[in-house]
Short mmCIF file of N, CA and C in Angstrom, two decimals:
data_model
loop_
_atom_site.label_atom_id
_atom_site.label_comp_id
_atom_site.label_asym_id
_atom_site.label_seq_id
_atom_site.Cartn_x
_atom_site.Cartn_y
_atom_site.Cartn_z
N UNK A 1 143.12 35.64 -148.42
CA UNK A 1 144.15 35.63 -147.40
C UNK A 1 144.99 34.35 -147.57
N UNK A 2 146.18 34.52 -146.95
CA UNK A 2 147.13 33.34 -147.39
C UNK A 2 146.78 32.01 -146.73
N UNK A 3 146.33 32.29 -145.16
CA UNK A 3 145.65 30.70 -144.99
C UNK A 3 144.56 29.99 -145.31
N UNK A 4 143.58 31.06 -145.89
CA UNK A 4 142.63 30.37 -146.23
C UNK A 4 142.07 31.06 -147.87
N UNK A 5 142.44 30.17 -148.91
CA UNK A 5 142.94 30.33 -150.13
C UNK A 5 141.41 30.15 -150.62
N UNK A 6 141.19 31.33 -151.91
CA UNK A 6 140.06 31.41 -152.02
C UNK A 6 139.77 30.49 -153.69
N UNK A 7 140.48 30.05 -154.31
CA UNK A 7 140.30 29.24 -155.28
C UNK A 7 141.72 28.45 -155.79
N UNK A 8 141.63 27.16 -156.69
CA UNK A 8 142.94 26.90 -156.70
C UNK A 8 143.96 27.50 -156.95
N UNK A 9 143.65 28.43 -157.75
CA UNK A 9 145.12 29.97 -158.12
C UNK A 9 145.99 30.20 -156.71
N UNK A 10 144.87 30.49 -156.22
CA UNK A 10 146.14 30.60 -154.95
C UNK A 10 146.29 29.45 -154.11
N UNK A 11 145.74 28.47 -154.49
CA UNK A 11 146.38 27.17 -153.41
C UNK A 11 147.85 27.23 -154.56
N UNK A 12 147.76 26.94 -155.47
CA UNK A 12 148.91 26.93 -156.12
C UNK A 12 150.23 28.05 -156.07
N UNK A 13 149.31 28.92 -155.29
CA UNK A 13 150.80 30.08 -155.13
C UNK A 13 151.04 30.08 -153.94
N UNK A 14 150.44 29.30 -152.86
CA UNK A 14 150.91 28.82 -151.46
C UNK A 14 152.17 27.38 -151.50
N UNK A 15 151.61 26.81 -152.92
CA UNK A 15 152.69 25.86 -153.00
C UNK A 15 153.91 26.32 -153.22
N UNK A 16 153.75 27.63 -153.91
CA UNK A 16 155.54 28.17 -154.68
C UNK A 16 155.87 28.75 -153.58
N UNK A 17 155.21 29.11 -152.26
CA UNK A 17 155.82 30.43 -151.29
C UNK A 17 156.35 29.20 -150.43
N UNK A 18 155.80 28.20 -150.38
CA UNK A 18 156.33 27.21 -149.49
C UNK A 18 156.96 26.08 -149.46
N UNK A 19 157.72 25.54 -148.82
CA UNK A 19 158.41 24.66 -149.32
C UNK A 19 157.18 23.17 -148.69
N UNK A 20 157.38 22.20 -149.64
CA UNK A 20 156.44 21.20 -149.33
C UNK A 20 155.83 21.15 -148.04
N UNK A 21 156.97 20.26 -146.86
CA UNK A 21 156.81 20.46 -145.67
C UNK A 21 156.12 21.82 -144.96
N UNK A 22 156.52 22.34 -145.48
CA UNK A 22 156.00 24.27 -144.78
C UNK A 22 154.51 24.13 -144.84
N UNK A 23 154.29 23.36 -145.93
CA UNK A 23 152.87 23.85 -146.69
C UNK A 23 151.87 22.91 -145.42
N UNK A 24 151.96 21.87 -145.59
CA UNK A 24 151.57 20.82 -144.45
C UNK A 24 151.18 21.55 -143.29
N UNK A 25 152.20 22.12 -142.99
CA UNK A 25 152.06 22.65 -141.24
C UNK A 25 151.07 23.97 -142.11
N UNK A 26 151.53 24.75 -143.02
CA UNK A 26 150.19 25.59 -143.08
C UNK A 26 148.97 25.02 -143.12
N UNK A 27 148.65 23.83 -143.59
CA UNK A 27 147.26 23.05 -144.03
C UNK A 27 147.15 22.31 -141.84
N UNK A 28 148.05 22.47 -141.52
CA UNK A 28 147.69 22.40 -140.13
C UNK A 28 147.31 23.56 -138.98
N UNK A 29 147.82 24.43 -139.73
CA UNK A 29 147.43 25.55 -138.87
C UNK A 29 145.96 26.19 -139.44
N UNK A 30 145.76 26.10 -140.51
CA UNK A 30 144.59 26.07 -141.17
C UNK A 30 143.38 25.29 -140.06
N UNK A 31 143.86 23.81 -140.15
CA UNK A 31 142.83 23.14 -139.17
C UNK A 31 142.97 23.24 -137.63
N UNK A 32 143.81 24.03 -137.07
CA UNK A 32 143.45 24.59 -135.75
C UNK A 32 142.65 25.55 -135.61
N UNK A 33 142.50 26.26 -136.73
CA UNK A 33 141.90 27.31 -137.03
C UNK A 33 142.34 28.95 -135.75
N UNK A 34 143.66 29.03 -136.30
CA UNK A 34 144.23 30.55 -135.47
C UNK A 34 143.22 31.70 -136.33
N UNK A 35 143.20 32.27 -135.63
CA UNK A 35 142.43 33.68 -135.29
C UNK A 35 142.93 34.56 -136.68
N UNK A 36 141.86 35.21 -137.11
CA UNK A 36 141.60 35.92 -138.58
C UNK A 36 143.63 37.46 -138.06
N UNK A 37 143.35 37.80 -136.89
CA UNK A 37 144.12 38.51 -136.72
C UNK A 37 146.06 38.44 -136.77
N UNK A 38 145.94 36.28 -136.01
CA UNK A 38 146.93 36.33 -135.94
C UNK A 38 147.44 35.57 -137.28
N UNK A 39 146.33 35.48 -138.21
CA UNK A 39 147.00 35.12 -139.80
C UNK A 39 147.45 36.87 -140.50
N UNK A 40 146.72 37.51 -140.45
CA UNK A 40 147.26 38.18 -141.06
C UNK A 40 148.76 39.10 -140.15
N UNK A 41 148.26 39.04 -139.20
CA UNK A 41 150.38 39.48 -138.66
C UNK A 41 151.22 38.34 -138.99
N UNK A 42 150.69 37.27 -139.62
CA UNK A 42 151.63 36.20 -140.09
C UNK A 42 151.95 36.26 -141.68
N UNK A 43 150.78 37.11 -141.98
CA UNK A 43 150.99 37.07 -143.65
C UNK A 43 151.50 38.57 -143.65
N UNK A 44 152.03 39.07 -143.17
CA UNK A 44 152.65 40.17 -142.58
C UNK A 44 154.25 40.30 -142.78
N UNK A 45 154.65 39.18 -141.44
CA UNK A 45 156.19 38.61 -141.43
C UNK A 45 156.33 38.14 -143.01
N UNK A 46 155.46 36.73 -143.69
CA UNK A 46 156.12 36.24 -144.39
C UNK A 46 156.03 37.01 -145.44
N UNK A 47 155.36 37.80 -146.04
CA UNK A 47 155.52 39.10 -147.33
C UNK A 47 157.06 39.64 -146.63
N UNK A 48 157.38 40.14 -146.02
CA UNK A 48 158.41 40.80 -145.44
C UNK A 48 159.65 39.38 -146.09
N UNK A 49 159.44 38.54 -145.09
CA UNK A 49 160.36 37.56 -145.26
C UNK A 49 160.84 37.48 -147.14
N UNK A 50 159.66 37.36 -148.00
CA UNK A 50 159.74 36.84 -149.11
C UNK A 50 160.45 38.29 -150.14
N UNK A 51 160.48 39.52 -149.11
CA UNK A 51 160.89 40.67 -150.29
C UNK A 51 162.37 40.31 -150.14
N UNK A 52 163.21 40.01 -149.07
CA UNK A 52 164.54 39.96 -148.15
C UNK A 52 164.65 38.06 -149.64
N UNK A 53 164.04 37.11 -149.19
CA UNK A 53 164.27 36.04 -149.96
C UNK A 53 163.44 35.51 -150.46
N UNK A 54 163.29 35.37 -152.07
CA UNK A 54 162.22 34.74 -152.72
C UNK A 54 162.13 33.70 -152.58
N UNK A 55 162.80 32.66 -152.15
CA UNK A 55 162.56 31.17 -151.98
C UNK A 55 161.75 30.85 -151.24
N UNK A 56 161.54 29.80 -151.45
CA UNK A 56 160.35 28.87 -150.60
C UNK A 56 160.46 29.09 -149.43
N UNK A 57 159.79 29.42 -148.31
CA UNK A 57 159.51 29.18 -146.95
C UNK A 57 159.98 28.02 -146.53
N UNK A 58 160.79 28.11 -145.43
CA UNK A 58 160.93 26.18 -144.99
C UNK A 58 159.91 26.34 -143.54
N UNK A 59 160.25 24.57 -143.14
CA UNK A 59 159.21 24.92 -142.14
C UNK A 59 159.76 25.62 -140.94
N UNK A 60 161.29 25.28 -140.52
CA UNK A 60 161.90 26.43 -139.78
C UNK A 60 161.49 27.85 -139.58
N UNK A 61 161.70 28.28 -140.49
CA UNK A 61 161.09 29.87 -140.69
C UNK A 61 159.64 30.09 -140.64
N UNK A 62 158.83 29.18 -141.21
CA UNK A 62 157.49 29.50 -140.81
C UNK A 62 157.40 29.16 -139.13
N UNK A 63 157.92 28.20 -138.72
CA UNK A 63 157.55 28.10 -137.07
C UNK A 63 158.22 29.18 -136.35
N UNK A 64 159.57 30.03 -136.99
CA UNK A 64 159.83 31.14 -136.42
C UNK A 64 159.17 32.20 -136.61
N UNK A 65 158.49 32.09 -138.12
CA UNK A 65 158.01 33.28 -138.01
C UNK A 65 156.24 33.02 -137.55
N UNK A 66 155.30 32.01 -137.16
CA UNK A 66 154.21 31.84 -135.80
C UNK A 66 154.78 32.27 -134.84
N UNK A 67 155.75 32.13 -134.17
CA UNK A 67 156.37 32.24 -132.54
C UNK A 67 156.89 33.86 -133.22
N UNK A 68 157.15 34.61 -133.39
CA UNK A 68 157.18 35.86 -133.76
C UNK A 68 155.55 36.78 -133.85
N UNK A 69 155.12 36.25 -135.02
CA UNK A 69 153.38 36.86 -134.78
C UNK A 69 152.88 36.51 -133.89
N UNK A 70 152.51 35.46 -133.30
CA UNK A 70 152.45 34.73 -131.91
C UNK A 70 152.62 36.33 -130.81
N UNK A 71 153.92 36.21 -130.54
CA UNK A 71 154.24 37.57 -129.49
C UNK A 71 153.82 38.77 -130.27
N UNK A 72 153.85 39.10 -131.11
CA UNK A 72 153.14 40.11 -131.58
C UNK A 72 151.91 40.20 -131.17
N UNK A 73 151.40 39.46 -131.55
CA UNK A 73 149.47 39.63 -131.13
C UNK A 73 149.40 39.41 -129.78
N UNK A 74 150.19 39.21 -128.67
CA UNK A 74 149.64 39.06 -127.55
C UNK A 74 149.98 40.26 -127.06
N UNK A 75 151.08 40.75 -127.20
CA UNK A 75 151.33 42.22 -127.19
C UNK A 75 150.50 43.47 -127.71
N UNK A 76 150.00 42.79 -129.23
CA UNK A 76 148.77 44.08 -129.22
C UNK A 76 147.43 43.90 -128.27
N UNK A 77 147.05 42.36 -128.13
CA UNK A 77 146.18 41.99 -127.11
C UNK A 77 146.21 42.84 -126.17
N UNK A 78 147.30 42.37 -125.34
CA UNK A 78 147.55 42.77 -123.82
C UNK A 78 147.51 44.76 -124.22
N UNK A 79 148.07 45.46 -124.78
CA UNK A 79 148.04 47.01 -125.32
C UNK A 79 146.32 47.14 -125.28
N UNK A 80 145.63 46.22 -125.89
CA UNK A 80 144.50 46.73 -126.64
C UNK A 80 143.40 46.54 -124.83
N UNK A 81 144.08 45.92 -123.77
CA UNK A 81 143.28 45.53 -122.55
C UNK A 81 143.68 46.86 -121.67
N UNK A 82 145.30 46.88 -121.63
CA UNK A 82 145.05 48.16 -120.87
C UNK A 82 144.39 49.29 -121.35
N UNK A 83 144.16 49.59 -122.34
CA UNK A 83 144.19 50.82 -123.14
C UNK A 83 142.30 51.32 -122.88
N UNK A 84 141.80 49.81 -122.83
CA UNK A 84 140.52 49.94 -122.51
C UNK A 84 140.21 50.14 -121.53
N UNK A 85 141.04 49.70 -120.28
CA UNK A 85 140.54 49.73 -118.76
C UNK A 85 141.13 51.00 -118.27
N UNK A 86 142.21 51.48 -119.11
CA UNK A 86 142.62 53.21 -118.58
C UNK A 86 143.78 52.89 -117.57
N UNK A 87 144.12 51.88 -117.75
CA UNK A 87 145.65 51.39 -117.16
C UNK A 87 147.01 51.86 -117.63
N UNK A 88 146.97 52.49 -119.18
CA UNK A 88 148.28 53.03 -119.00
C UNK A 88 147.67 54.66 -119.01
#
């Protein structure tokens, strides 16, 4: 998975998707340690992002695109609470 890179091959292909700075805040979000779910709706956006533009990620766009998966997952959250309690 993209935040948590399983040998140097892909630490090195987190460096090309990102732009220096970007990478940092990934190696920070790494050590908050967000939720297995809301990395992958993040590695989600940025595959998407990267078919539209191959360039590096800046950190702009990665913090837009957290605050994007971000509402995403609270939205499937909140879906996945009513759905159990028979609320909708």
């Amino acid at each position: 998975m993209w935040l948590y890179p399983e040998d140097d091959e892909d630490e090195r292909i987190l460096k090309k998707i990102f732009t220096p700075e970007a990478y940092q805040l990934v190696r920070r979000l790494k050590m908050k340690g967000i939720s297995y779910e809301l990395a992958n709706i993040m590695a989600d956006f940025i595959n998407a992002r990267l078919q539209v533009n191959p360039k590096p990620i800046t950190t702009d766009e990665l913090i837009e695109i957290y605050q994007k998966s971000l509402r995403e997952y609270k939205r499937k959250k909140s879906r996945k609470f009513y759905e159990e309690h028979k609320l909708i």
